[in-house]
CSV table of C-alpha atoms in Angstrom, one decimal:
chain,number,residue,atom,x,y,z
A,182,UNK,CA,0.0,0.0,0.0
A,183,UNK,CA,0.9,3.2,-0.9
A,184,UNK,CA,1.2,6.3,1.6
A,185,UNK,CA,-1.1,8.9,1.0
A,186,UNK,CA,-0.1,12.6,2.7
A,187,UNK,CA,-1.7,15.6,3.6
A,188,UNK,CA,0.1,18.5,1.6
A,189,UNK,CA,-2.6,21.5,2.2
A,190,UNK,CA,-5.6,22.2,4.6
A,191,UNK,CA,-7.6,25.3,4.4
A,192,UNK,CA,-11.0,26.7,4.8
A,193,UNK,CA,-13.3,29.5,4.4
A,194,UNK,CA,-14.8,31.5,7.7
A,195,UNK,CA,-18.1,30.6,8.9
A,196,UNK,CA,-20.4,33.0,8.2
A,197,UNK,CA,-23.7,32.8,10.1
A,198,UNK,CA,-26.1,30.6,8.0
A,199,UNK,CA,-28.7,32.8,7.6
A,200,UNK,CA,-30.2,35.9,5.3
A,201,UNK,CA,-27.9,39.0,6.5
A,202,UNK,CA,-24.3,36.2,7.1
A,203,UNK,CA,-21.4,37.6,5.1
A,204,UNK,CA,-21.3,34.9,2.5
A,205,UNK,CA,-25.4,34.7,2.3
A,206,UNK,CA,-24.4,36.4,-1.3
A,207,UNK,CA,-22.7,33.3,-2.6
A,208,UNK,CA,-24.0,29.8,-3.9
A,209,UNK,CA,-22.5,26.5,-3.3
A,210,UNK,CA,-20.8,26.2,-6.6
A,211,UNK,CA,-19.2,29.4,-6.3
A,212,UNK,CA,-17.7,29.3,-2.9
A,213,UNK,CA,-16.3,25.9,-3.4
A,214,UNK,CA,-15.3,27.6,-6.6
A,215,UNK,CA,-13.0,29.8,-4.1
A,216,UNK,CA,-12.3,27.5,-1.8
A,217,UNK,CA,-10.7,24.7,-5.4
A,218,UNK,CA,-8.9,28.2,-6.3
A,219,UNK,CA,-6.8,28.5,-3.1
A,220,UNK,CA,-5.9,24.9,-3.2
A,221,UNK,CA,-4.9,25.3,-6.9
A,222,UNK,CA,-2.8,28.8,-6.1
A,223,UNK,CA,-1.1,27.8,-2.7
A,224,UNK,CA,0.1,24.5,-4.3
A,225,UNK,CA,1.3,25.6,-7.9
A,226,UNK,CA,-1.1,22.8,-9.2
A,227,UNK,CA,-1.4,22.9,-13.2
A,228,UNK,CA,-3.3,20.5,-15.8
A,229,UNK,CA,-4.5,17.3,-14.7
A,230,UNK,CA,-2.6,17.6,-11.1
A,231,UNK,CA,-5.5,15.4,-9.1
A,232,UNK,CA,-7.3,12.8,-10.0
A,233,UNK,CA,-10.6,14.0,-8.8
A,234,UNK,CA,-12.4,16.5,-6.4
A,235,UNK,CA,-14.4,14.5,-4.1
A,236,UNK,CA,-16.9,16.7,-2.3
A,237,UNK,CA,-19.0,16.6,0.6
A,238,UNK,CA,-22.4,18.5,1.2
A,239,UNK,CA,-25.7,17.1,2.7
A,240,UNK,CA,-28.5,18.5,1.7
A,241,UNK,CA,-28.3,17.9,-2.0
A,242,UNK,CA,-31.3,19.8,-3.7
A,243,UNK,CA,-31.7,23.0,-5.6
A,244,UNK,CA,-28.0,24.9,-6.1
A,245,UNK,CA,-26.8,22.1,-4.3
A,246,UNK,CA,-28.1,19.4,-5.8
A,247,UNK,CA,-26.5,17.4,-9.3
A,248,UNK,CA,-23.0,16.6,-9.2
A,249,UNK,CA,-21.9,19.7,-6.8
A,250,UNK,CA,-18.4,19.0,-6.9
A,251,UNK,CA,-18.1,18.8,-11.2
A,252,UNK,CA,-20.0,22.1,-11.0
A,253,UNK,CA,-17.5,23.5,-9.0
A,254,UNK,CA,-14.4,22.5,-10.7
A,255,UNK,CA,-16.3,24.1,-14.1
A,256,UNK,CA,-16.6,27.0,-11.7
A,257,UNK,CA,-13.1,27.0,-10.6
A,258,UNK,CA,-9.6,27.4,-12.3
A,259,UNK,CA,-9.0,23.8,-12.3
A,260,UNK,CA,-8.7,22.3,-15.5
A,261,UNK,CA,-11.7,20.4,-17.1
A,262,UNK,CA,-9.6,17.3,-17.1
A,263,UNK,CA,-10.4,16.8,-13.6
A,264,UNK,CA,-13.7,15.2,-12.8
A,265,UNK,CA,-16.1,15.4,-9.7
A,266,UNK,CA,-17.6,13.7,-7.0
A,267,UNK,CA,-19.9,14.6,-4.5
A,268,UNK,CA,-20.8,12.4,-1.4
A,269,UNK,CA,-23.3,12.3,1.1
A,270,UNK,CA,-22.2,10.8,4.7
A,271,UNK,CA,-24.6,13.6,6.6
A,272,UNK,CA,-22.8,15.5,8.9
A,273,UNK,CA,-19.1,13.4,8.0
A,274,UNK,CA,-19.2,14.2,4.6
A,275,UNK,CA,-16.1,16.3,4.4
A,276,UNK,CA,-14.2,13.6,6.6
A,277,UNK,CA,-15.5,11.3,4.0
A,278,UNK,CA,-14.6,13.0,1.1
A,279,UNK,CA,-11.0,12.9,2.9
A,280,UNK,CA,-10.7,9.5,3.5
A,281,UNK,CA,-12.3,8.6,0.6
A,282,UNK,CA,-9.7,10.2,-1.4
A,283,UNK,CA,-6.9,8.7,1.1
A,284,UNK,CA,-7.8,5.1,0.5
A,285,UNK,CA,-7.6,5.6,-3.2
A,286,UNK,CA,-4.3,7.1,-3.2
A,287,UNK,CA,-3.3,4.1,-1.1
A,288,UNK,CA,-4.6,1.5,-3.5
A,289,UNK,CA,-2.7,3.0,-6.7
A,290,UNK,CA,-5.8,5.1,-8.1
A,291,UNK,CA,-4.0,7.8,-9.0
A,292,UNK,CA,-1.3,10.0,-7.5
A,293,UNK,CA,-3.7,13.1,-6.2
A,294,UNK,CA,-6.8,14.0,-4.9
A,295,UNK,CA,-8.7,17.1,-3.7
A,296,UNK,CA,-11.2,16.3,-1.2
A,297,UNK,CA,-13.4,18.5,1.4
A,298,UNK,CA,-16.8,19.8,1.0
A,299,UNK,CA,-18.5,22.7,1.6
A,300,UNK,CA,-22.6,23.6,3.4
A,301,UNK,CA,-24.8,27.0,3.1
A,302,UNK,CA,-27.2,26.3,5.3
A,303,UNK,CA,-28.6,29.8,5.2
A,304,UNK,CA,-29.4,29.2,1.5
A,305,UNK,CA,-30.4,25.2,1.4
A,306,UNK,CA,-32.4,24.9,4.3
A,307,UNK,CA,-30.9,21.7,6.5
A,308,UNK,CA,-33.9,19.0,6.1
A,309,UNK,CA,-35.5,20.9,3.1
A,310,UNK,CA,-34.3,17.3,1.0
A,311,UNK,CA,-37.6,15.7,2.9
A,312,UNK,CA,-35.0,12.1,3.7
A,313,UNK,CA,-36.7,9.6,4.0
A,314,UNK,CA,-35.2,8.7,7.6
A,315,UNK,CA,-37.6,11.2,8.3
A,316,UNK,CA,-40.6,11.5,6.3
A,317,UNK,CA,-41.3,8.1,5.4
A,318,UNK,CA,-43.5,6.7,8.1
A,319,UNK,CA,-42.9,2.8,7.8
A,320,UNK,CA,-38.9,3.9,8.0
A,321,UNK,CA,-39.2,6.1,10.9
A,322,UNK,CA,-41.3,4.5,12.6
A,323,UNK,CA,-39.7,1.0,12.1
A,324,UNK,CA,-36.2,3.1,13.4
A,325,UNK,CA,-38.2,4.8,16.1
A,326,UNK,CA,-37.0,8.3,14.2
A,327,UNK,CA,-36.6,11.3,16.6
A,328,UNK,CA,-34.8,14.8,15.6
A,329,UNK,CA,-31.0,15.2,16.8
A,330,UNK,CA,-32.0,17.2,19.5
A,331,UNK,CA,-33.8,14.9,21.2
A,332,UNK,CA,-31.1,12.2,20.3
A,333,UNK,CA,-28.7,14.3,22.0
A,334,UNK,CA,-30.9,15.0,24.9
A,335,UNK,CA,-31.2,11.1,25.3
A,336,UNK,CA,-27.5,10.7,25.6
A,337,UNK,CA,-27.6,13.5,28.5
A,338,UNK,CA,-30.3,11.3,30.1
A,339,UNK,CA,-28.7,7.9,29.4
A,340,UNK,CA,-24.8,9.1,30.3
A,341,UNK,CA,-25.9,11.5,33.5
A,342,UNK,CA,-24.8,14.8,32.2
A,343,UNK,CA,-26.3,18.1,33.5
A,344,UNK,CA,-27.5,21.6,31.9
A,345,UNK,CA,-24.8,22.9,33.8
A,346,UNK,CA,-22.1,20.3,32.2
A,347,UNK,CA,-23.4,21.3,28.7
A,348,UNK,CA,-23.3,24.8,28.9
A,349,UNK,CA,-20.1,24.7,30.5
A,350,UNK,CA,-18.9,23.0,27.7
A,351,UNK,CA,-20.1,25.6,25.5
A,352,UNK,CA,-18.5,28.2,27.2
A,353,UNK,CA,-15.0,26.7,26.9
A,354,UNK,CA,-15.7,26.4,23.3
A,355,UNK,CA,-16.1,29.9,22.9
A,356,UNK,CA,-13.3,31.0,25.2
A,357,UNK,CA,-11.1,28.5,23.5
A,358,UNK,CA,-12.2,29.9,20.1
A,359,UNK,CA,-11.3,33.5,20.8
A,360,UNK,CA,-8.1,32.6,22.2
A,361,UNK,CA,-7.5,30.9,18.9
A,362,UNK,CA,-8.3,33.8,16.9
A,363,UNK,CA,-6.8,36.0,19.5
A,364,UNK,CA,-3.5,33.9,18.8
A,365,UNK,CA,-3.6,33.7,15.0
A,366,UNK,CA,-3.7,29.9,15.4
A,367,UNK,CA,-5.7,30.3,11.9
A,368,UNK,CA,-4.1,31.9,9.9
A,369,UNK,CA,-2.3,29.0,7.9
A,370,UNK,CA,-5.6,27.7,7.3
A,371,UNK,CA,-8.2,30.5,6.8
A,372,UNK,CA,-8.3,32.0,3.6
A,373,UNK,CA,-10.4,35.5,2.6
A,374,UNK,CA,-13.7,35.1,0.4
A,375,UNK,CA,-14.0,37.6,-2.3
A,376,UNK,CA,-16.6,39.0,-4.1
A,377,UNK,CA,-16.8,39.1,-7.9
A,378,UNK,CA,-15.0,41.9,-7.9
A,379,UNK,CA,-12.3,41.1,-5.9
A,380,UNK,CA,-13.5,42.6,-2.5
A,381,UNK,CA,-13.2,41.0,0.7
A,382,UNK,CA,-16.6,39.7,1.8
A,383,UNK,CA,-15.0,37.7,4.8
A,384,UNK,CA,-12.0,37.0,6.4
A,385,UNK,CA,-12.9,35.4,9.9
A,386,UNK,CA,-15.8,33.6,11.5
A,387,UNK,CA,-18.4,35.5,11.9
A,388,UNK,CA,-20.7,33.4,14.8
A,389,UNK,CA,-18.9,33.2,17.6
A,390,UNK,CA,-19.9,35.0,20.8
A,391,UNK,CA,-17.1,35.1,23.3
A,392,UNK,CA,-18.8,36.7,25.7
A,393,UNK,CA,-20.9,33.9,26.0
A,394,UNK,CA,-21.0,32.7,30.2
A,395,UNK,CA,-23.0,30.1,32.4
A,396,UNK,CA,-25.3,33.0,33.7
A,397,UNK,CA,-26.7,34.2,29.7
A,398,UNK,CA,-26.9,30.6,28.6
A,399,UNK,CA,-28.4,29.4,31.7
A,400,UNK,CA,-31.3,32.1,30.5
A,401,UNK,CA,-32.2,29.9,27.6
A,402,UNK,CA,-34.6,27.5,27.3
A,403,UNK,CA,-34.4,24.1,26.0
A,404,UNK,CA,-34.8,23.5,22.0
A,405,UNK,CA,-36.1,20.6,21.9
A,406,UNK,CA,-38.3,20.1,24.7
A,407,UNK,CA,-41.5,21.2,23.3
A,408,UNK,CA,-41.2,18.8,20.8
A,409,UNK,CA,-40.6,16.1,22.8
A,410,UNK,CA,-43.2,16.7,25.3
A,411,UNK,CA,-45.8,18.0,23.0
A,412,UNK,CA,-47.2,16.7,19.8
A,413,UNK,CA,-45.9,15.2,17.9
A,414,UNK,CA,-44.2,13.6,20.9
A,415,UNK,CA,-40.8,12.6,20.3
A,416,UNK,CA,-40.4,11.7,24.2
A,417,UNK,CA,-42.7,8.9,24.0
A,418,UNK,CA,-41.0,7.5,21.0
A,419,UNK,CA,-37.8,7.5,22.4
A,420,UNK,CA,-39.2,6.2,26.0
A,421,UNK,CA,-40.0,3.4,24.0
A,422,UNK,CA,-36.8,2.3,22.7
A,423,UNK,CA,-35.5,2.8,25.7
A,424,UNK,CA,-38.2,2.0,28.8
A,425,UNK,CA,-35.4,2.2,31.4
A,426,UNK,CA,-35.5,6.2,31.4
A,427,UNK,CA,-38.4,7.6,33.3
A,428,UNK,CA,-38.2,10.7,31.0
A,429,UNK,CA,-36.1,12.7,29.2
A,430,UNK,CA,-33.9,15.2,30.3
A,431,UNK,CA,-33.9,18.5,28.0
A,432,UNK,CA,-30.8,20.6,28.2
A,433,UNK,CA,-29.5,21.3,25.1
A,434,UNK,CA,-30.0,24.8,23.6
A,435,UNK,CA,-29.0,26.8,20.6
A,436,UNK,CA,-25.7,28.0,22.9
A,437,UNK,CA,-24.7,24.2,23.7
A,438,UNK,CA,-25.5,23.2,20.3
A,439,UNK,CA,-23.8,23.8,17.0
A,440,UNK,CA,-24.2,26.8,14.8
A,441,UNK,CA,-25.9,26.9,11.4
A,442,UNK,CA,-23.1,28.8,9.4
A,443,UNK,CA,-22.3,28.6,5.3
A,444,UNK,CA,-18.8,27.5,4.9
A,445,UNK,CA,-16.1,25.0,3.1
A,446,UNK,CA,-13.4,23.1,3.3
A,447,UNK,CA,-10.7,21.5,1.2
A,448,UNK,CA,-7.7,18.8,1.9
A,449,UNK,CA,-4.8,18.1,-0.6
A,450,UNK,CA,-4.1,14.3,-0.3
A,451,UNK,CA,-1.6,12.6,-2.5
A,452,UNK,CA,1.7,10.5,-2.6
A,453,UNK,CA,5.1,10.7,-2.5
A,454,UNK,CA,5.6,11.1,-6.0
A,455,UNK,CA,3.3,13.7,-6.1
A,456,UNK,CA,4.6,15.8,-3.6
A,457,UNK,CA,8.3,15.5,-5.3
A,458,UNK,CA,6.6,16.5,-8.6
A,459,UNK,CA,5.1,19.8,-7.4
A,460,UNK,CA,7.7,20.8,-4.8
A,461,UNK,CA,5.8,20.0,-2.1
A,462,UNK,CA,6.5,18.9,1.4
A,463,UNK,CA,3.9,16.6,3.2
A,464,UNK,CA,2.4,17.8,6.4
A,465,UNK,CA,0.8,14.5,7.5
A,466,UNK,CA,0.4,11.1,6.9
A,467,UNK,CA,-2.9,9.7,7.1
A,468,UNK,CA,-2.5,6.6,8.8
A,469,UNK,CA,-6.3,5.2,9.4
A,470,UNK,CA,-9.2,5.7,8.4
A,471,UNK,CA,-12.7,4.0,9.9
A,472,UNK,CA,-17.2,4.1,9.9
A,473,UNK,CA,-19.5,2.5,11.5
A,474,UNK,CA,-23.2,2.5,11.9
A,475,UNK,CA,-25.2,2.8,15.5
A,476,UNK,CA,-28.2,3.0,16.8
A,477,UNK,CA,-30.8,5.4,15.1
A,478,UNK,CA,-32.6,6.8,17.9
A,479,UNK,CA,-29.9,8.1,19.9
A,480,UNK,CA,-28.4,8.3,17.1
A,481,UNK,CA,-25.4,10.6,17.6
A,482,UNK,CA,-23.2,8.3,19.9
A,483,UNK,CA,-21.2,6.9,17.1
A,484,UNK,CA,-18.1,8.7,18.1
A,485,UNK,CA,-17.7,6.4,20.9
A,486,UNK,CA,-18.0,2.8,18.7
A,487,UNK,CA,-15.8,4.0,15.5
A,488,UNK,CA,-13.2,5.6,17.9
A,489,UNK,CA,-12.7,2.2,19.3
A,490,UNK,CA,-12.6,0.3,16.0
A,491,UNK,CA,-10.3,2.3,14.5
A,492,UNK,CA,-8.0,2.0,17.6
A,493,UNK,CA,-8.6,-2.0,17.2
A,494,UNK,CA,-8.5,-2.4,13.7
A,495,UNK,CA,-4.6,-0.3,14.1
A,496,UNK,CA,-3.4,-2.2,17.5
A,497,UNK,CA,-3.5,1.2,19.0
A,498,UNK,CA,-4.9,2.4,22.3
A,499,UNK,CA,-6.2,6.0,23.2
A,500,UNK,CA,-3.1,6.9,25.0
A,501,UNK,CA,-1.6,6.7,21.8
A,502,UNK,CA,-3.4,10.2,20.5
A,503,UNK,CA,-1.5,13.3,21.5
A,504,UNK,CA,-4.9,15.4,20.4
A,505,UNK,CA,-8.4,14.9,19.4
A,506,UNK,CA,-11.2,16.6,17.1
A,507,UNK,CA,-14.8,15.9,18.5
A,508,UNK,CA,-17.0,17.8,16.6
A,509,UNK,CA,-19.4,19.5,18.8
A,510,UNK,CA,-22.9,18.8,16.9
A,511,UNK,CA,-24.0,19.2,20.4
A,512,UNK,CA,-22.5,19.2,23.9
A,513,UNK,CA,-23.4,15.7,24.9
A,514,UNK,CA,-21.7,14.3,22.1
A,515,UNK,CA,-18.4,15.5,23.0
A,516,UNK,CA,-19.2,15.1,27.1
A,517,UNK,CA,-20.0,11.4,26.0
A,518,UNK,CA,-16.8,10.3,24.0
A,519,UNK,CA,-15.2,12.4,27.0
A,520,UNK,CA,-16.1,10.1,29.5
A,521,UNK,CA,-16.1,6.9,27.2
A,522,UNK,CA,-12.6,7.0,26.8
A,523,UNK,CA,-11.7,9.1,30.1
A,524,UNK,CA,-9.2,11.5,27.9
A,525,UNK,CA,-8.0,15.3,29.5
A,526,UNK,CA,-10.7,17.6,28.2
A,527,UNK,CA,-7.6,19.8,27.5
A,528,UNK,CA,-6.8,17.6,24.8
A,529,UNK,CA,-10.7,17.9,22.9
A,530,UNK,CA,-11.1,20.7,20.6
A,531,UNK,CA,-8.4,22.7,21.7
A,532,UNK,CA,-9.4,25.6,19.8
A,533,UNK,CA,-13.0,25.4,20.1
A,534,UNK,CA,-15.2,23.2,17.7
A,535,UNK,CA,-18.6,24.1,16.4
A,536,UNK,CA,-20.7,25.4,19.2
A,537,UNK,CA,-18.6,28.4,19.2
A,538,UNK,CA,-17.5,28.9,15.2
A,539,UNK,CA,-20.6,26.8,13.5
A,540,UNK,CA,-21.2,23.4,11.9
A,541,UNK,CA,-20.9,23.8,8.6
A,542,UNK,CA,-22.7,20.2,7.6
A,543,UNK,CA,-20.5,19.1,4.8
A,544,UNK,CA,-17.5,21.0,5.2
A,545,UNK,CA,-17.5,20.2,8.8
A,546,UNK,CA,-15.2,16.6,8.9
A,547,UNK,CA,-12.9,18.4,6.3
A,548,UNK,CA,-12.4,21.6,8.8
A,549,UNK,CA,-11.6,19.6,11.9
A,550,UNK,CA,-9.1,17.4,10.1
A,551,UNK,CA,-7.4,20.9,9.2
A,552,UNK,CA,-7.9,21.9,12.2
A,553,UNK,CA,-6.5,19.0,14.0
A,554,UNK,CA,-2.9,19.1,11.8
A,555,UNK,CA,-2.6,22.9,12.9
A,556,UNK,CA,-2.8,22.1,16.5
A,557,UNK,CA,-0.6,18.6,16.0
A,558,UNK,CA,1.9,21.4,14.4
A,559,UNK,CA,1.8,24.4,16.8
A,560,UNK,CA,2.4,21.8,20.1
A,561,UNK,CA,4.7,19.6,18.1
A,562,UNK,CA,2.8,16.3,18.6
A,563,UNK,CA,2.5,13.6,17.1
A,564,UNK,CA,-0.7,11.9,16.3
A,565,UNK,CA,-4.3,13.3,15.9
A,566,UNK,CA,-7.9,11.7,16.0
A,567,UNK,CA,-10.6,13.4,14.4
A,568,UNK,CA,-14.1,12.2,14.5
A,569,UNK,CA,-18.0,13.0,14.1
A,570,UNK,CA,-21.4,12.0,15.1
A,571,UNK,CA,-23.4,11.3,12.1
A,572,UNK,CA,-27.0,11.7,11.2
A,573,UNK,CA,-29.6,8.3,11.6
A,574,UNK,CA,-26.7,6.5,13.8
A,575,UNK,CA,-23.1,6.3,11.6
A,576,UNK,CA,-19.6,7.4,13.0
A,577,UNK,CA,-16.4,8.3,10.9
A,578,UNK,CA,-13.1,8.7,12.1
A,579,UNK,CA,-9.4,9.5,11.0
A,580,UNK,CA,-6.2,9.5,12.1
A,581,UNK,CA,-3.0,11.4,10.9
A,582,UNK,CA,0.2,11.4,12.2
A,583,UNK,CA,2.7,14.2,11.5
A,584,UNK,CA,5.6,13.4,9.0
């Protein structure tokens, strides 16, 4: 097998997913567009440098429906040699896209690959796809189908964590994510979005609140619990999947929960020869790669399970990873692989995750793999773990390790 390398990581800001965010103005072709460009200009790439662009996003209807990622290399300065893919793995699209493109540079498929993905979730509406996981009654009700929120206020009930553990996650997120910006700990990473002509639109993410503290979030109510408690009555679904809860706990909140942002993400994976070719010096190796499917109802514990295949499957152990990516679709998810695994919180999301900067859907897996080498790179570690909860009970997870 063939070692395939991490040569580039970068991303757009997160602008806030919604009508008046910075990059509201700009589709899903064209910011990917942007986001191909930088990859293209940073790396001196020319011709038919990768074999293909394999691209993440979720909700795949109206701008971002077809073939999303051959739209965006038309879009883009890459040539039209290069094809397009685009994946759907719900919220570990981007991861996918990655590891996708790592396991076919290891198998000989060709010497390069773009891969990341990108989400604008102010402009596709998450859900507005109608999946069947949750419209087709024989499917949800055969897979006891609640929304996320409730799922993640079922692993709060099931694992013992508190409102107050939640939203004091959430307020290290956005103290850690400040610091980060404070520190310039993006700056290799982030680039600017432009308009068409040539102005900046955005050059850092726009949804964080760092004033954020137990006492305003402890104002908010729960999201979810209306739903849950009224019709259509999510709690009693749930309650029956699992009759050992006497009732749900609600404590998740738009503070302790991700953001809705637009944003994207892009990783340059190839092999030695390619590297040598364009002058380029890998950053990381990517040494495993792993999925797995859980439970649907709880649906976002998959963390936990794929964490500890991957370890299996590479005759590692978790004292093995120097740092870890968690993405924070919601704070029970990271609490949870937290205490599964007993790691230092200092070691989780170092410099915030998406609570505080947003969840771009799927750009996200992409982003914290970036993320992840920065942090490897600035404490001069050694190996990294990224991984995601995923939508209707999947996990994904990767590992690099700094070369």
């Amino acid at each position: 097998m063939t070692d395939a390398y991490i040569y580039d990581a970068l991303r757009t800001p997160r602008g806030k997913g919604r009508k008046d965010g910075s990059l509201h103005e700009l589709t899903s072709v064209r910011l990917s567009a942007q986001t191909l460009n930088a990859v293209k200009e940073r790396n001196n790439l020319e011709g038919h440098a990768v074999e293909d662009v394999i691209w993440g996003n979720v909700t795949q209807v109206m701008e971002q429906g077809g073939c999303l990622a051959r739209s965006a290399v038309l879009a883009s300065d890459l040539d039209q040699s290069i094809p397009g893919l685009a994946i759907n793995r719900f919220c570990a699209s981007g991861m996918e896209a990655v590891n996708l493109a790592a396991n076919q540079v290891k198998g000989g498929a060709g010497e390069a690959y773009i891969a990341g993905g990108v989400e604008m979730m102010g402009r596709v509406p998450m859900g507005s796809d109608g999946a069947a996981i949750a419209v087709d009654p024989s499917l949800a009700m055969d897979t006891y189908f609640v929304p996320q929120g409730i799922s993640a206020d079922i692993i709060a009930t099931e694992y013992g964590f508190s409102r107050d553990q939640a939203d004091a996650l959430a307020v290290e997120s956005q103290r850690r994510a400040a610091a980060a910006w404070e520190d310039n700990r993006f700056d290799k990473s982030v680039i600017t979005v432009k308009d068409q002509n040539g102005l900046t639109i955005l050059d850092r993410d726009e949804y964080m609140r760092p004033g954020t503290d137990m006492q305003s979030l402890g104002a908010l109510n729960p999201s979810f619990q209306m739903m849950g408690e009224q019709m259509p009555g999510f709690d009693k679904i749930a309650l029956m999947k699992y009759p050992h809860l006497e009732k749900i706990h609600h404590v998740h909140h738009a503070g302790n929960s991700s953001g809705i942002v637009d944003g994207a993400a892009a990783v340059l994976i190839g092999n030695k020869e390619f590297g040598e070719k364009y002058g380029l010096k890998p950053r990381a190796r990517i040494k495993a790669t792993s999925k797995i499917g859980t439970d649907p109802t709880i649906m976002l514990t998959g963390p936990v399970p794929v964490t500890e295949k991957i370890m299996a499957d590479n005759g590692m152990n978790i004292s093995d990873i120097d740092l870890f990516e968690v993405n924070e679709a919601f704070a029970s998810v990271v609490l949870r692989f937290q205490q599964a695994f007993d790691v230092d919180p200092g070691l989780v999301n170092v410099n915030g995750g998406s609570i505080a900067m947003g969840h771009p859907l799927g750009a996200t897996g992409a982003i914290i793999i970036g993320t992840l080498l920065d942090e490897l790179e600035r404490q001069d570690k050694e190996l990294g773990l990224a991984t995601l909860c995923i939508a209707s009970g999947m996990g994904a997870a990767t590992i690099i390790e700094r070369v």
